[in-house]
Amino acid sequence: MSVAEPRRIVLFRHAKADWPQVTDHERPLAERGRTDAAVAGRRLADTGVPFDLALCSTATRTRETWKLAVHELPHRPKTVYEERVYDASPGELITVLNETPDDVRNLVLIGHNPGIRGLAEVLSGSAEEDARERMSRRGFPAAAFAVMSFDGSWKALEPGVATLLDYWAPSE
């Protein structure tokens, strides 16, 4: 693949988590989260983006979200559970994404707020239709995702280089 071909990245926040007496990292999904994760997976499938790679936080709620969502996709991408995605800032997430091999064209990043929302805001230099307005109005609730496109190498991914193509949240 040429690095000149557009790449797609989907920033996907984990679904609604429960609050049992466990560490934050070990919090599981709530019942609503399990339902929303599957719905989000169907909506991810509707985007038509064929994911080559999924980078997922090691937290229980992100792993459970991805496990439920990926079953709805027509093709299961390689999944890498990455500790650095947990509790990461937008800058730290960009560093992780910059390490992506250039043979990966489309990637889904499953993580947490405020990092995922911040990354969506930082990366999107432009937006199609009303995607930015919907994302700004809704924020980035549990199970929401943003679909972005950019040109060039993963090493060149930096603030403002992407176009926000679409945004979806469970109540959309």
Short mmCIF file of N, CA and C in Angstrom, two decimals:
data_model
loop_
_atom_site.label_atom_id
_atom_site.label_comp_id
_atom_site.label_asym_id
_atom_site.label_seq_id
_atom_site.Cartn_x
_atom_site.Cartn_y
_atom_site.Cartn_z
N MET A 1 0.83 -1.18 0.00
CA MET A 1 0.00 0.00 0.00
C MET A 1 0.87 1.23 0.00
N SER A 2 0.44 2.22 -0.69
CA SER A 2 1.16 3.49 -0.74
C SER A 2 0.76 4.34 0.45
N VAL A 3 1.73 5.08 1.01
CA VAL A 3 1.38 5.96 2.13
C VAL A 3 0.55 7.13 1.64
N ALA A 4 0.41 7.30 0.33
CA ALA A 4 -0.40 8.38 -0.22
C ALA A 4 -1.89 8.06 -0.14
N GLU A 5 -2.25 6.79 0.01
CA GLU A 5 -3.66 6.42 0.12
C GLU A 5 -4.19 6.85 1.48
N PRO A 6 -5.43 7.37 1.51
CA PRO A 6 -5.98 7.79 2.80
C PRO A 6 -6.08 6.63 3.78
N ARG A 7 -5.85 6.94 5.03
CA ARG A 7 -5.99 5.97 6.12
C ARG A 7 -7.22 6.36 6.92
N ARG A 8 -7.80 5.36 7.58
CA ARG A 8 -8.93 5.63 8.46
C ARG A 8 -8.56 5.20 9.87
N ILE A 9 -8.98 6.03 10.80
CA ILE A 9 -8.81 5.69 12.21
C ILE A 9 -10.15 5.92 12.89
N VAL A 10 -10.57 4.97 13.68
CA VAL A 10 -11.80 5.12 14.47
C VAL A 10 -11.39 5.19 15.93
N LEU A 11 -11.82 6.24 16.58
CA LEU A 11 -11.58 6.44 18.01
C LEU A 11 -12.86 6.03 18.73
N PHE A 12 -12.77 4.98 19.52
CA PHE A 12 -13.94 4.30 20.10
C PHE A 12 -13.79 4.31 21.61
N ARG A 13 -14.71 4.97 22.28
CA ARG A 13 -14.70 4.97 23.75
C ARG A 13 -15.41 3.72 24.25
N HIS A 14 -14.88 3.13 25.32
CA HIS A 14 -15.51 1.94 25.90
C HIS A 14 -16.97 2.23 26.27
N ALA A 15 -17.74 1.18 26.34
CA ALA A 15 -19.15 1.30 26.71
C ALA A 15 -19.29 1.54 28.22
N LYS A 16 -20.52 1.77 28.65
CA LYS A 16 -20.83 2.11 30.04
C LYS A 16 -20.31 1.05 31.01
N ALA A 17 -19.52 1.50 31.97
CA ALA A 17 -18.93 0.59 32.96
C ALA A 17 -19.71 0.60 34.25
N ASP A 18 -19.58 -0.48 34.98
CA ASP A 18 -20.17 -0.62 36.31
C ASP A 18 -19.17 -0.07 37.34
N TRP A 19 -19.62 0.06 38.59
CA TRP A 19 -18.79 0.60 39.67
C TRP A 19 -18.68 -0.35 40.85
N PRO A 20 -18.30 -1.60 40.64
CA PRO A 20 -18.14 -2.50 41.78
C PRO A 20 -16.89 -2.13 42.58
N GLN A 21 -16.68 -2.81 43.68
CA GLN A 21 -15.52 -2.53 44.54
C GLN A 21 -14.26 -3.20 43.98
N VAL A 22 -13.78 -2.67 42.87
CA VAL A 22 -12.54 -3.14 42.24
C VAL A 22 -11.75 -1.91 41.83
N THR A 23 -10.50 -2.13 41.44
CA THR A 23 -9.70 -1.00 40.95
C THR A 23 -10.32 -0.47 39.66
N ASP A 24 -10.01 0.77 39.33
CA ASP A 24 -10.54 1.38 38.11
C ASP A 24 -10.19 0.53 36.88
N HIS A 25 -9.00 0.02 36.83
CA HIS A 25 -8.55 -0.77 35.69
C HIS A 25 -9.40 -2.04 35.51
N GLU A 26 -9.93 -2.57 36.59
CA GLU A 26 -10.67 -3.83 36.55
C GLU A 26 -12.19 -3.66 36.46
N ARG A 27 -12.68 -2.43 36.33
CA ARG A 27 -14.13 -2.22 36.25
C ARG A 27 -14.72 -2.90 35.02
N PRO A 28 -15.77 -3.71 35.21
CA PRO A 28 -16.42 -4.38 34.07
C PRO A 28 -17.51 -3.48 33.47
N LEU A 29 -18.06 -3.95 32.37
CA LEU A 29 -19.19 -3.24 31.77
C LEU A 29 -20.45 -3.44 32.59
N ALA A 30 -21.28 -2.42 32.58
CA ALA A 30 -22.62 -2.51 33.15
C ALA A 30 -23.51 -3.22 32.12
N GLU A 31 -24.70 -3.61 32.52
CA GLU A 31 -25.61 -4.27 31.58
C GLU A 31 -25.87 -3.39 30.36
N ARG A 32 -26.14 -2.10 30.58
CA ARG A 32 -26.35 -1.18 29.45
C ARG A 32 -25.11 -1.13 28.56
N GLY A 33 -23.94 -1.19 29.16
CA GLY A 33 -22.70 -1.17 28.40
C GLY A 33 -22.58 -2.37 27.47
N ARG A 34 -22.99 -3.53 27.95
CA ARG A 34 -22.94 -4.72 27.10
C ARG A 34 -23.86 -4.57 25.89
N THR A 35 -25.04 -4.03 26.12
CA THR A 35 -25.97 -3.80 25.02
C THR A 35 -25.42 -2.77 24.04
N ASP A 36 -24.93 -1.64 24.58
CA ASP A 36 -24.41 -0.56 23.73
C ASP A 36 -23.17 -0.98 22.95
N ALA A 37 -22.33 -1.82 23.52
CA ALA A 37 -21.12 -2.28 22.82
C ALA A 37 -21.49 -3.06 21.57
N ALA A 38 -22.49 -3.93 21.67
CA ALA A 38 -22.93 -4.70 20.50
C ALA A 38 -23.55 -3.78 19.44
N VAL A 39 -24.35 -2.82 19.89
CA VAL A 39 -24.94 -1.86 18.95
C VAL A 39 -23.84 -1.05 18.26
N ALA A 40 -22.86 -0.61 19.03
CA ALA A 40 -21.73 0.14 18.45
C ALA A 40 -21.00 -0.73 17.43
N GLY A 41 -20.84 -2.00 17.71
CA GLY A 41 -20.21 -2.90 16.75
C GLY A 41 -20.96 -2.97 15.44
N ARG A 42 -22.30 -3.02 15.52
CA ARG A 42 -23.11 -3.03 14.30
C ARG A 42 -22.94 -1.72 13.54
N ARG A 43 -22.88 -0.61 14.27
CA ARG A 43 -22.68 0.70 13.62
C ARG A 43 -21.28 0.81 13.02
N LEU A 44 -20.27 0.23 13.69
CA LEU A 44 -18.92 0.20 13.11
C LEU A 44 -18.94 -0.60 11.81
N ALA A 45 -19.65 -1.71 11.79
CA ALA A 45 -19.77 -2.50 10.57
C ALA A 45 -20.42 -1.68 9.46
N ASP A 46 -21.41 -0.86 9.82
CA ASP A 46 -22.11 -0.02 8.84
C ASP A 46 -21.20 1.02 8.20
N THR A 47 -20.10 1.38 8.87
CA THR A 47 -19.19 2.37 8.28
C THR A 47 -18.48 1.81 7.06
N GLY A 48 -18.40 0.49 6.97
CA GLY A 48 -17.72 -0.13 5.84
C GLY A 48 -16.21 -0.09 5.93
N VAL A 49 -15.66 0.38 7.04
CA VAL A 49 -14.21 0.44 7.20
C VAL A 49 -13.70 -0.96 7.53
N PRO A 50 -12.84 -1.53 6.67
CA PRO A 50 -12.25 -2.84 6.96
C PRO A 50 -11.01 -2.67 7.83
N PHE A 51 -11.13 -2.89 9.10
CA PHE A 51 -10.03 -2.66 10.03
C PHE A 51 -8.92 -3.69 9.86
N ASP A 52 -7.70 -3.19 9.81
CA ASP A 52 -6.52 -4.05 9.77
C ASP A 52 -6.01 -4.33 11.17
N LEU A 53 -6.25 -3.39 12.09
CA LEU A 53 -5.69 -3.49 13.43
C LEU A 53 -6.61 -2.81 14.43
N ALA A 54 -6.73 -3.43 15.61
CA ALA A 54 -7.42 -2.82 16.74
C ALA A 54 -6.39 -2.66 17.86
N LEU A 55 -6.26 -1.45 18.37
CA LEU A 55 -5.43 -1.18 19.54
C LEU A 55 -6.39 -0.94 20.69
N CYS A 56 -6.31 -1.77 21.71
CA CYS A 56 -7.27 -1.72 22.80
C CYS A 56 -6.56 -1.57 24.14
N SER A 57 -7.08 -0.69 24.96
CA SER A 57 -6.58 -0.57 26.33
C SER A 57 -6.69 -1.92 27.03
N THR A 58 -5.84 -2.12 28.02
CA THR A 58 -5.87 -3.38 28.77
C THR A 58 -6.93 -3.40 29.86
N ALA A 59 -7.63 -2.29 30.09
CA ALA A 59 -8.67 -2.25 31.12
C ALA A 59 -9.80 -3.23 30.79
N THR A 60 -10.40 -3.78 31.82
CA THR A 60 -11.46 -4.77 31.63
C THR A 60 -12.59 -4.22 30.78
N ARG A 61 -13.05 -3.00 31.04
CA ARG A 61 -14.20 -2.46 30.31
C ARG A 61 -13.91 -2.24 28.83
N THR A 62 -12.68 -1.90 28.47
CA THR A 62 -12.36 -1.74 27.05
C THR A 62 -12.25 -3.11 26.36
N ARG A 63 -11.66 -4.07 27.05
CA ARG A 63 -11.55 -5.41 26.47
C ARG A 63 -12.94 -6.02 26.27
N GLU A 64 -13.83 -5.83 27.25
CA GLU A 64 -15.20 -6.35 27.11
C GLU A 64 -15.95 -5.63 25.99
N THR A 65 -15.77 -4.32 25.89
CA THR A 65 -16.41 -3.55 24.82
C THR A 65 -15.99 -4.09 23.46
N TRP A 66 -14.68 -4.25 23.28
CA TRP A 66 -14.19 -4.71 21.99
C TRP A 66 -14.65 -6.14 21.69
N LYS A 67 -14.64 -6.99 22.69
CA LYS A 67 -15.06 -8.38 22.48
C LYS A 67 -16.51 -8.44 21.97
N LEU A 68 -17.38 -7.60 22.50
CA LEU A 68 -18.77 -7.57 22.07
C LEU A 68 -18.93 -6.88 20.71
N ALA A 69 -18.19 -5.81 20.48
CA ALA A 69 -18.31 -5.06 19.23
C ALA A 69 -17.73 -5.82 18.04
N VAL A 70 -16.58 -6.46 18.23
CA VAL A 70 -15.90 -7.11 17.10
C VAL A 70 -16.71 -8.25 16.52
N HIS A 71 -17.57 -8.87 17.32
CA HIS A 71 -18.41 -9.96 16.80
C HIS A 71 -19.41 -9.47 15.76
N GLU A 72 -19.65 -8.17 15.72
CA GLU A 72 -20.59 -7.60 14.76
C GLU A 72 -19.93 -7.23 13.44
N LEU A 73 -18.60 -7.27 13.38
CA LEU A 73 -17.87 -6.87 12.17
C LEU A 73 -17.76 -8.04 11.19
N PRO A 74 -17.74 -7.74 9.90
CA PRO A 74 -17.62 -8.81 8.91
C PRO A 74 -16.23 -9.44 8.88
N HIS A 75 -15.23 -8.71 9.35
CA HIS A 75 -13.85 -9.20 9.37
C HIS A 75 -13.24 -8.85 10.72
N ARG A 76 -12.65 -9.83 11.37
CA ARG A 76 -12.04 -9.60 12.68
C ARG A 76 -10.58 -9.17 12.49
N PRO A 77 -10.23 -7.92 12.87
CA PRO A 77 -8.86 -7.48 12.70
C PRO A 77 -7.94 -8.04 13.78
N LYS A 78 -6.66 -7.98 13.52
CA LYS A 78 -5.68 -8.31 14.56
C LYS A 78 -5.91 -7.34 15.71
N THR A 79 -5.89 -7.84 16.94
CA THR A 79 -6.08 -7.00 18.12
C THR A 79 -4.83 -7.02 18.97
N VAL A 80 -4.40 -5.83 19.36
CA VAL A 80 -3.26 -5.67 20.26
C VAL A 80 -3.76 -4.95 21.50
N TYR A 81 -3.55 -5.57 22.65
CA TYR A 81 -3.92 -4.94 23.92
C TYR A 81 -2.71 -4.15 24.40
N GLU A 82 -2.90 -2.83 24.49
CA GLU A 82 -1.80 -1.91 24.72
C GLU A 82 -2.00 -1.17 26.05
N GLU A 83 -1.12 -1.44 27.01
CA GLU A 83 -1.20 -0.82 28.33
C GLU A 83 -1.16 0.70 28.25
N ARG A 84 -0.41 1.25 27.32
CA ARG A 84 -0.25 2.70 27.23
C ARG A 84 -1.52 3.44 26.85
N VAL A 85 -2.53 2.73 26.35
CA VAL A 85 -3.79 3.37 25.98
C VAL A 85 -4.62 3.71 27.23
N TYR A 86 -4.44 2.92 28.29
CA TYR A 86 -5.18 3.16 29.54
C TYR A 86 -4.73 4.50 30.14
N ASP A 87 -5.70 5.37 30.42
CA ASP A 87 -5.45 6.65 31.09
C ASP A 87 -4.47 7.54 30.32
N ALA A 88 -4.45 7.42 28.99
CA ALA A 88 -3.51 8.18 28.17
C ALA A 88 -4.07 9.53 27.75
N SER A 89 -3.19 10.50 27.64
CA SER A 89 -3.54 11.82 27.12
C SER A 89 -3.56 11.75 25.59
N PRO A 90 -4.13 12.76 24.93
CA PRO A 90 -4.09 12.77 23.46
C PRO A 90 -2.66 12.66 22.92
N GLY A 91 -1.73 13.35 23.52
CA GLY A 91 -0.34 13.28 23.06
C GLY A 91 0.25 11.89 23.21
N GLU A 92 -0.06 11.22 24.32
CA GLU A 92 0.42 9.85 24.52
C GLU A 92 -0.21 8.89 23.52
N LEU A 93 -1.48 9.13 23.19
CA LEU A 93 -2.15 8.28 22.20
C LEU A 93 -1.55 8.49 20.81
N ILE A 94 -1.22 9.72 20.47
CA ILE A 94 -0.56 9.99 19.19
C ILE A 94 0.77 9.25 19.12
N THR A 95 1.52 9.25 20.22
CA THR A 95 2.79 8.53 20.25
C THR A 95 2.58 7.05 19.96
N VAL A 96 1.56 6.44 20.56
CA VAL A 96 1.25 5.03 20.31
C VAL A 96 0.88 4.83 18.83
N LEU A 97 0.04 5.71 18.30
CA LEU A 97 -0.39 5.58 16.91
C LEU A 97 0.77 5.79 15.94
N ASN A 98 1.70 6.66 16.27
CA ASN A 98 2.87 6.89 15.41
C ASN A 98 3.72 5.65 15.22
N GLU A 99 3.58 4.67 16.11
CA GLU A 99 4.35 3.43 16.02
C GLU A 99 3.67 2.37 15.14
N THR A 100 2.49 2.68 14.61
CA THR A 100 1.76 1.73 13.78
C THR A 100 2.52 1.48 12.47
N PRO A 101 2.68 0.24 12.08
CA PRO A 101 3.35 -0.07 10.81
C PRO A 101 2.56 0.51 9.62
N ASP A 102 3.26 0.93 8.61
CA ASP A 102 2.61 1.56 7.46
C ASP A 102 1.79 0.60 6.61
N ASP A 103 1.91 -0.72 6.82
CA ASP A 103 1.05 -1.63 6.07
C ASP A 103 -0.36 -1.67 6.66
N VAL A 104 -0.57 -1.02 7.81
CA VAL A 104 -1.91 -0.91 8.40
C VAL A 104 -2.59 0.30 7.78
N ARG A 105 -3.70 0.07 7.11
CA ARG A 105 -4.42 1.17 6.48
C ARG A 105 -5.51 1.72 7.41
N ASN A 106 -6.27 0.83 8.06
CA ASN A 106 -7.41 1.24 8.88
C ASN A 106 -7.28 0.65 10.27
N LEU A 107 -7.47 1.50 11.26
CA LEU A 107 -7.22 1.12 12.64
C LEU A 107 -8.36 1.60 13.52
N VAL A 108 -8.70 0.81 14.53
CA VAL A 108 -9.65 1.23 15.56
C VAL A 108 -8.90 1.26 16.89
N LEU A 109 -9.07 2.35 17.61
CA LEU A 109 -8.44 2.54 18.92
C LEU A 109 -9.55 2.54 19.96
N ILE A 110 -9.52 1.58 20.88
CA ILE A 110 -10.55 1.46 21.91
C ILE A 110 -9.95 1.94 23.22
N GLY A 111 -10.46 3.05 23.75
CA GLY A 111 -9.86 3.63 24.93
C GLY A 111 -10.84 4.35 25.82
N HIS A 112 -10.35 5.38 26.48
CA HIS A 112 -11.06 6.04 27.58
C HIS A 112 -11.10 7.56 27.38
N ASN A 113 -12.08 8.16 28.02
CA ASN A 113 -12.08 9.62 28.13
C ASN A 113 -11.27 10.00 29.35
N PRO A 114 -10.67 11.17 29.38
CA PRO A 114 -10.79 12.24 28.39
C PRO A 114 -9.86 12.09 27.19
N GLY A 115 -9.00 11.08 27.16
CA GLY A 115 -8.03 10.94 26.08
C GLY A 115 -8.64 10.76 24.70
N ILE A 116 -9.65 9.91 24.58
CA ILE A 116 -10.26 9.64 23.27
C ILE A 116 -10.95 10.89 22.73
N ARG A 117 -11.73 11.55 23.56
CA ARG A 117 -12.39 12.77 23.10
C ARG A 117 -11.35 13.83 22.74
N GLY A 118 -10.36 14.00 23.59
CA GLY A 118 -9.32 14.98 23.31
C GLY A 118 -8.59 14.69 22.02
N LEU A 119 -8.31 13.41 21.77
CA LEU A 119 -7.62 13.03 20.54
C LEU A 119 -8.48 13.33 19.33
N ALA A 120 -9.78 13.05 19.39
CA ALA A 120 -10.68 13.36 18.28
C ALA A 120 -10.67 14.86 17.99
N GLU A 121 -10.71 15.66 19.03
CA GLU A 121 -10.71 17.11 18.84
C GLU A 121 -9.38 17.61 18.28
N VAL A 122 -8.27 17.06 18.79
CA VAL A 122 -6.94 17.51 18.39
C VAL A 122 -6.61 17.10 16.95
N LEU A 123 -6.97 15.89 16.57
CA LEU A 123 -6.61 15.40 15.24
C LEU A 123 -7.42 16.04 14.13
N SER A 124 -8.70 16.36 14.40
CA SER A 124 -9.59 16.80 13.33
C SER A 124 -9.36 18.27 12.96
N GLY A 125 -8.63 18.46 11.86
CA GLY A 125 -8.43 19.80 11.33
C GLY A 125 -9.63 20.26 10.53
N SER A 126 -10.40 19.31 10.00
CA SER A 126 -11.61 19.62 9.25
C SER A 126 -12.64 18.53 9.55
N ALA A 127 -13.87 18.79 9.09
CA ALA A 127 -14.94 17.82 9.33
C ALA A 127 -15.93 17.85 8.17
N GLU A 128 -16.55 16.72 7.93
CA GLU A 128 -17.59 16.62 6.91
C GLU A 128 -18.96 16.82 7.55
N GLU A 129 -19.83 17.47 6.78
CA GLU A 129 -21.22 17.70 7.16
C GLU A 129 -21.33 18.20 8.60
N ASP A 130 -22.17 17.56 9.40
CA ASP A 130 -22.41 18.05 10.75
C ASP A 130 -21.70 17.21 11.82
N ALA A 131 -20.70 16.42 11.44
CA ALA A 131 -20.05 15.51 12.38
C ALA A 131 -19.43 16.26 13.57
N ARG A 132 -18.73 17.36 13.30
CA ARG A 132 -18.10 18.10 14.40
C ARG A 132 -19.16 18.71 15.34
N GLU A 133 -20.22 19.23 14.76
CA GLU A 133 -21.29 19.83 15.59
C GLU A 133 -21.93 18.77 16.47
N ARG A 134 -22.19 17.58 15.91
CA ARG A 134 -22.79 16.50 16.71
C ARG A 134 -21.83 16.05 17.80
N MET A 135 -20.54 15.93 17.49
CA MET A 135 -19.57 15.52 18.49
C MET A 135 -19.44 16.58 19.59
N SER A 136 -19.44 17.85 19.20
CA SER A 136 -19.34 18.92 20.19
C SER A 136 -20.57 18.96 21.09
N ARG A 137 -21.73 18.78 20.49
CA ARG A 137 -22.98 18.82 21.24
C ARG A 137 -23.10 17.64 22.20
N ARG A 138 -22.73 16.45 21.73
CA ARG A 138 -22.90 15.24 22.52
C ARG A 138 -21.73 14.94 23.45
N GLY A 139 -20.56 15.50 23.14
CA GLY A 139 -19.38 15.12 23.90
C GLY A 139 -18.91 13.78 23.37
N PHE A 140 -18.44 12.94 24.25
CA PHE A 140 -17.99 11.62 23.81
C PHE A 140 -18.45 10.62 24.86
N PRO A 141 -19.78 10.33 24.88
CA PRO A 141 -20.31 9.43 25.90
C PRO A 141 -19.82 7.99 25.69
N ALA A 142 -20.08 7.16 26.66
CA ALA A 142 -19.70 5.75 26.59
C ALA A 142 -20.24 5.13 25.31
N ALA A 143 -19.39 4.33 24.64
CA ALA A 143 -19.67 3.60 23.40
C ALA A 143 -19.72 4.48 22.15
N ALA A 144 -19.38 5.75 22.27
CA ALA A 144 -19.34 6.64 21.10
C ALA A 144 -18.07 6.36 20.29
N PHE A 145 -18.13 6.72 19.00
CA PHE A 145 -16.92 6.64 18.19
C PHE A 145 -16.90 7.73 17.14
N ALA A 146 -15.68 8.09 16.74
CA ALA A 146 -15.45 9.07 15.68
C ALA A 146 -14.64 8.39 14.58
N VAL A 147 -15.05 8.60 13.34
CA VAL A 147 -14.35 8.05 12.18
C VAL A 147 -13.57 9.19 11.54
N MET A 148 -12.27 8.99 11.38
CA MET A 148 -11.41 10.03 10.84
C MET A 148 -10.59 9.47 9.69
N SER A 149 -10.14 10.38 8.82
CA SER A 149 -9.32 10.01 7.68
C SER A 149 -8.13 10.96 7.63
N PHE A 150 -6.97 10.43 7.22
CA PHE A 150 -5.81 11.30 7.01
C PHE A 150 -4.92 10.67 5.95
N ASP A 151 -4.07 11.49 5.36
CA ASP A 151 -3.14 11.04 4.34
C ASP A 151 -1.75 10.94 4.93
N GLY A 152 -0.98 10.01 4.42
CA GLY A 152 0.41 9.90 4.82
C GLY A 152 0.67 8.74 5.76
N SER A 153 1.86 8.73 6.28
CA SER A 153 2.34 7.69 7.17
C SER A 153 1.77 7.86 8.58
N TRP A 154 1.70 6.76 9.33
CA TRP A 154 1.30 6.84 10.74
C TRP A 154 2.29 7.69 11.53
N LYS A 155 3.55 7.68 11.12
CA LYS A 155 4.57 8.49 11.80
C LYS A 155 4.29 9.98 11.64
N ALA A 156 3.52 10.35 10.60
CA ALA A 156 3.20 11.75 10.34
C ALA A 156 1.88 12.18 10.98
N LEU A 157 1.20 11.27 11.69
CA LEU A 157 -0.06 11.63 12.35
C LEU A 157 0.24 12.63 13.45
N GLU A 158 -0.41 13.78 13.37
CA GLU A 158 -0.20 14.85 14.35
C GLU A 158 -1.45 15.71 14.40
N PRO A 159 -1.52 16.63 15.37
CA PRO A 159 -2.71 17.47 15.49
C PRO A 159 -3.07 18.19 14.19
N GLY A 160 -4.38 18.15 13.88
CA GLY A 160 -4.93 18.89 12.75
C GLY A 160 -4.84 18.23 11.39
N VAL A 161 -4.24 17.04 11.27
CA VAL A 161 -4.05 16.44 9.94
C VAL A 161 -5.24 15.60 9.47
N ALA A 162 -6.18 15.30 10.33
CA ALA A 162 -7.28 14.39 9.97
C ALA A 162 -8.56 15.15 9.66
N THR A 163 -9.41 14.47 8.93
CA THR A 163 -10.77 14.95 8.66
C THR A 163 -11.73 14.08 9.44
N LEU A 164 -12.60 14.69 10.22
CA LEU A 164 -13.64 13.96 10.94
C LEU A 164 -14.74 13.62 9.94
N LEU A 165 -14.87 12.35 9.62
CA LEU A 165 -15.84 11.91 8.62
C LEU A 165 -17.21 11.62 9.21
N ASP A 166 -17.22 11.06 10.41
CA ASP A 166 -18.49 10.66 11.01
C ASP A 166 -18.32 10.56 12.52
N TYR A 167 -19.42 10.66 13.20
CA TYR A 167 -19.46 10.55 14.67
C TYR A 167 -20.75 9.82 15.01
N TRP A 168 -20.65 8.90 15.97
CA TRP A 168 -21.84 8.18 16.41
C TRP A 168 -21.78 7.99 17.92
N ALA A 169 -22.93 8.12 18.55
CA ALA A 169 -23.09 7.83 19.98
C ALA A 169 -24.37 7.01 20.13
N PRO A 170 -24.47 6.20 21.19
CA PRO A 170 -25.63 5.32 21.34
C PRO A 170 -27.00 5.99 21.21
N SER A 171 -27.13 7.23 21.59
CA SER A 171 -28.45 7.87 21.47
C SER A 171 -28.62 8.64 20.17
N GLU A 172 -27.66 8.52 19.25
CA GLU A 172 -27.76 9.21 17.96
C GLU A 172 -28.89 8.65 17.15
#
